[in-house]
Amino acid sequence: LFVSSCNRKLFVMVRIRNGSAYGITIQSLLQFNMMKSTHNKLSLMSYLTLAVSQIKPDSREFISDLAHIEEASKINVGDTDKEIQHIQSAINLLSNMLKKFDQNQSEDEEEDQFPRMMTSFCEEAKERFKALKAEVDEIHKHCRELILSFGEGKMTP
């Protein structure tokens, strides 16, 4: 089961074994409750709920998997990518400034402790950024795989 947003409409998609997917708009789910059986006692939504709970009794446990959805939905991948580029630019700028300072410092001047400390800070920042970038690239890879598994073609996350 996958919920996707396309052209400002929400879709529920079910993946089929061969990689294709079928889907309906979330808005149409509201109509399922209005569709009644021939004896007018059971709605289509109630029937589907009963059928799924009989076929897959542990299906209600997925709710515990959704605990972090609300917070995660507040994250915009585009904004995150821009922030990562900003961090990379700041690290590069600091590194270049430290190189220039090192080149301009004469040997007879008293050694300033600030550039030495900032150099070690910059090296640690580069290492941490490298790890962060690797994690973000891995997330993008998983998003592309997920999108392809639902037959949506090649899209960017």
Short mmCIF file of C-alpha atoms in Angstrom, two decimals:
data_model
loop_
_atom_site.label_atom_id
_atom_site.label_comp_id
_atom_site.label_asym_id
_atom_site.label_seq_id
_atom_site.Cartn_x
_atom_site.Cartn_y
_atom_site.Cartn_z
CA LEU A 1 0.00 0.00 0.00
CA PHE A 2 1.43 3.35 -0.96
CA VAL A 3 0.06 6.87 -0.73
CA SER A 4 1.30 9.23 -3.43
CA SER A 5 0.69 12.84 -4.35
CA CYS A 6 0.40 13.72 -8.03
CA ASN A 7 -1.05 16.89 -9.53
CA ARG A 8 -2.33 17.92 -6.08
CA LYS A 9 -4.45 14.76 -5.72
CA LEU A 10 -3.70 12.00 -3.27
CA PHE A 11 -3.70 8.43 -4.54
CA VAL A 12 -3.71 5.09 -2.78
CA MET A 13 -1.77 2.54 -4.76
CA VAL A 14 -1.47 -1.19 -4.31
CA ARG A 15 1.59 -2.83 -5.79
CA ILE A 16 1.03 -5.99 -7.80
CA ARG A 17 3.69 -8.73 -7.98
CA ASN A 18 4.84 -7.90 -11.50
CA GLY A 19 5.75 -4.33 -10.49
CA SER A 20 2.66 -2.59 -11.81
CA ALA A 21 0.26 -0.83 -9.49
CA TYR A 22 -3.41 0.00 -9.30
CA GLY A 23 -4.67 3.03 -7.52
CA ILE A 24 -7.60 5.20 -6.57
CA THR A 25 -7.81 8.76 -5.32
CA ILE A 26 -8.11 9.23 -1.58
CA GLN A 27 -11.18 11.37 -2.26
CA SER A 28 -12.96 8.35 -3.74
CA LEU A 29 -12.45 6.44 -0.47
CA LEU A 30 -15.08 8.73 1.03
CA GLN A 31 -17.58 7.36 -1.48
CA PHE A 32 -16.86 3.78 -0.38
CA ASN A 33 -18.73 4.46 2.84
CA MET A 34 -21.79 5.60 0.88
CA MET A 35 -21.90 2.55 -1.40
CA LYS A 36 -24.20 -0.02 0.23
CA SER A 37 -24.78 -3.70 -0.37
CA THR A 38 -27.99 -4.93 -1.96
CA HIS A 39 -29.58 -5.47 1.45
CA ASN A 40 -28.45 -1.90 2.36
CA LYS A 41 -26.82 -2.90 5.64
CA LEU A 42 -23.12 -3.03 4.79
CA SER A 43 -21.09 -0.31 3.07
CA LEU A 44 -18.29 -1.13 0.68
CA MET A 45 -15.79 0.34 3.15
CA SER A 46 -17.12 -1.91 5.94
CA TYR A 47 -16.95 -4.92 3.65
CA LEU A 48 -13.37 -4.15 2.62
CA THR A 49 -12.36 -3.62 6.26
CA LEU A 50 -13.86 -6.99 7.26
CA ALA A 51 -12.33 -8.79 4.28
CA VAL A 52 -8.85 -7.40 4.93
CA SER A 53 -9.03 -8.16 8.67
CA GLN A 54 -10.03 -11.78 7.91
CA ILE A 55 -7.40 -12.31 5.22
CA LYS A 56 -4.61 -10.49 7.05
CA PRO A 57 -5.42 -10.20 10.78
CA ASP A 58 -2.18 -8.38 11.61
CA SER A 59 -2.99 -5.60 9.12
CA ARG A 60 -4.04 -3.23 11.92
CA GLU A 61 -0.51 -3.29 13.29
CA PHE A 62 0.67 -0.99 10.50
CA ILE A 63 -0.55 1.94 12.60
CA SER A 64 2.48 1.59 14.87
CA ASP A 65 4.67 1.99 11.76
CA LEU A 66 3.11 5.39 11.13
CA ALA A 67 4.27 6.99 14.39
CA HIS A 68 6.79 9.26 12.66
CA ILE A 69 4.77 10.08 9.55
CA GLU A 70 3.52 13.45 10.76
CA GLU A 71 7.00 14.75 11.57
CA ALA A 72 8.47 13.23 8.39
CA SER A 73 5.75 14.82 6.27
CA LYS A 74 7.02 18.24 7.36
CA ILE A 75 10.37 17.60 5.68
CA ASN A 76 10.69 18.98 2.18
CA VAL A 77 13.39 17.13 0.24
CA GLY A 78 14.10 20.18 -1.92
CA ASP A 79 14.69 22.36 1.15
CA THR A 80 16.90 19.66 2.66
CA ASP A 81 18.98 19.46 -0.52
CA LYS A 82 19.37 23.26 -0.56
CA GLU A 83 20.48 23.21 3.08
CA ILE A 84 23.04 20.51 2.31
CA GLN A 85 24.40 22.60 -0.57
CA HIS A 86 24.57 25.60 1.78
CA ILE A 87 26.56 23.57 4.33
CA GLN A 88 28.93 22.39 1.58
CA SER A 89 29.45 25.99 0.42
CA ALA A 90 30.13 27.17 3.97
CA ILE A 91 32.72 24.42 4.54
CA ASN A 92 34.42 25.24 1.22
CA LEU A 93 34.45 28.96 2.04
CA LEU A 94 35.98 28.33 5.47
CA SER A 95 38.57 26.00 3.98
CA ASN A 96 39.56 28.57 1.34
CA MET A 97 39.78 31.36 3.92
CA LEU A 98 42.05 29.23 6.12
CA LYS A 99 44.31 28.45 3.13
CA LYS A 100 44.59 32.16 2.27
CA PHE A 101 45.34 33.03 5.87
CA ASP A 102 48.04 30.37 5.99
CA GLN A 103 49.61 31.70 2.76
CA ASN A 104 49.57 35.32 3.97
CA GLN A 105 51.06 34.62 7.38
CA SER A 106 54.77 35.40 7.53
CA GLU A 107 57.17 33.14 9.36
CA ASP A 108 58.37 35.81 11.77
CA GLU A 109 54.84 36.60 12.98
CA GLU A 110 53.67 35.06 16.22
CA GLU A 111 51.56 32.00 15.46
CA ASP A 112 47.86 32.67 15.92
CA GLN A 113 45.99 29.82 17.62
CA PHE A 114 42.66 30.63 15.98
CA PRO A 115 43.52 29.38 12.43
CA ARG A 116 45.01 26.16 13.85
CA MET A 117 41.83 25.47 15.86
CA MET A 118 39.59 26.39 12.93
CA THR A 119 41.57 24.10 10.64
CA SER A 120 40.90 21.11 12.90
CA PHE A 121 37.23 22.19 13.13
CA CYS A 122 37.05 22.44 9.33
CA GLU A 123 38.56 18.97 8.88
CA GLU A 124 36.07 17.46 11.32
CA ALA A 125 33.20 19.32 9.59
CA LYS A 126 34.35 17.90 6.24
CA GLU A 127 34.31 14.35 7.64
CA ARG A 128 30.88 14.77 9.22
CA PHE A 129 29.52 16.35 6.05
CA LYS A 130 30.89 13.46 4.00
CA ALA A 131 28.97 11.01 6.23
CA LEU A 132 25.81 13.15 6.04
CA LYS A 133 26.04 13.36 2.26
CA ALA A 134 26.42 9.57 2.03
CA GLU A 135 23.26 9.11 4.14
CA VAL A 136 21.29 11.58 2.00
CA ASP A 137 22.46 9.88 -1.19
CA GLU A 138 21.32 6.54 0.26
CA ILE A 139 17.89 8.03 1.06
CA HIS A 140 17.58 9.36 -2.51
CA LYS A 141 18.54 5.92 -3.84
CA HIS A 142 15.83 4.24 -1.74
CA CYS A 143 13.25 6.82 -2.85
CA ARG A 144 14.08 6.18 -6.52
CA GLU A 145 13.79 2.41 -5.96
CA LEU A 146 10.44 2.86 -4.21
CA ILE A 147 9.11 5.07 -6.99
CA LEU A 148 10.20 2.57 -9.62
CA SER A 149 8.70 -0.34 -7.69
CA PHE A 150 5.31 1.35 -7.92
CA GLY A 151 5.68 1.75 -11.66
CA GLU A 152 5.79 5.52 -11.58
CA GLY A 153 8.78 5.70 -13.91
CA LYS A 154 11.93 7.67 -13.39
CA MET A 155 11.20 10.57 -11.05
CA THR A 156 13.25 12.53 -8.57
CA PRO A 157 12.28 12.29 -4.89
#
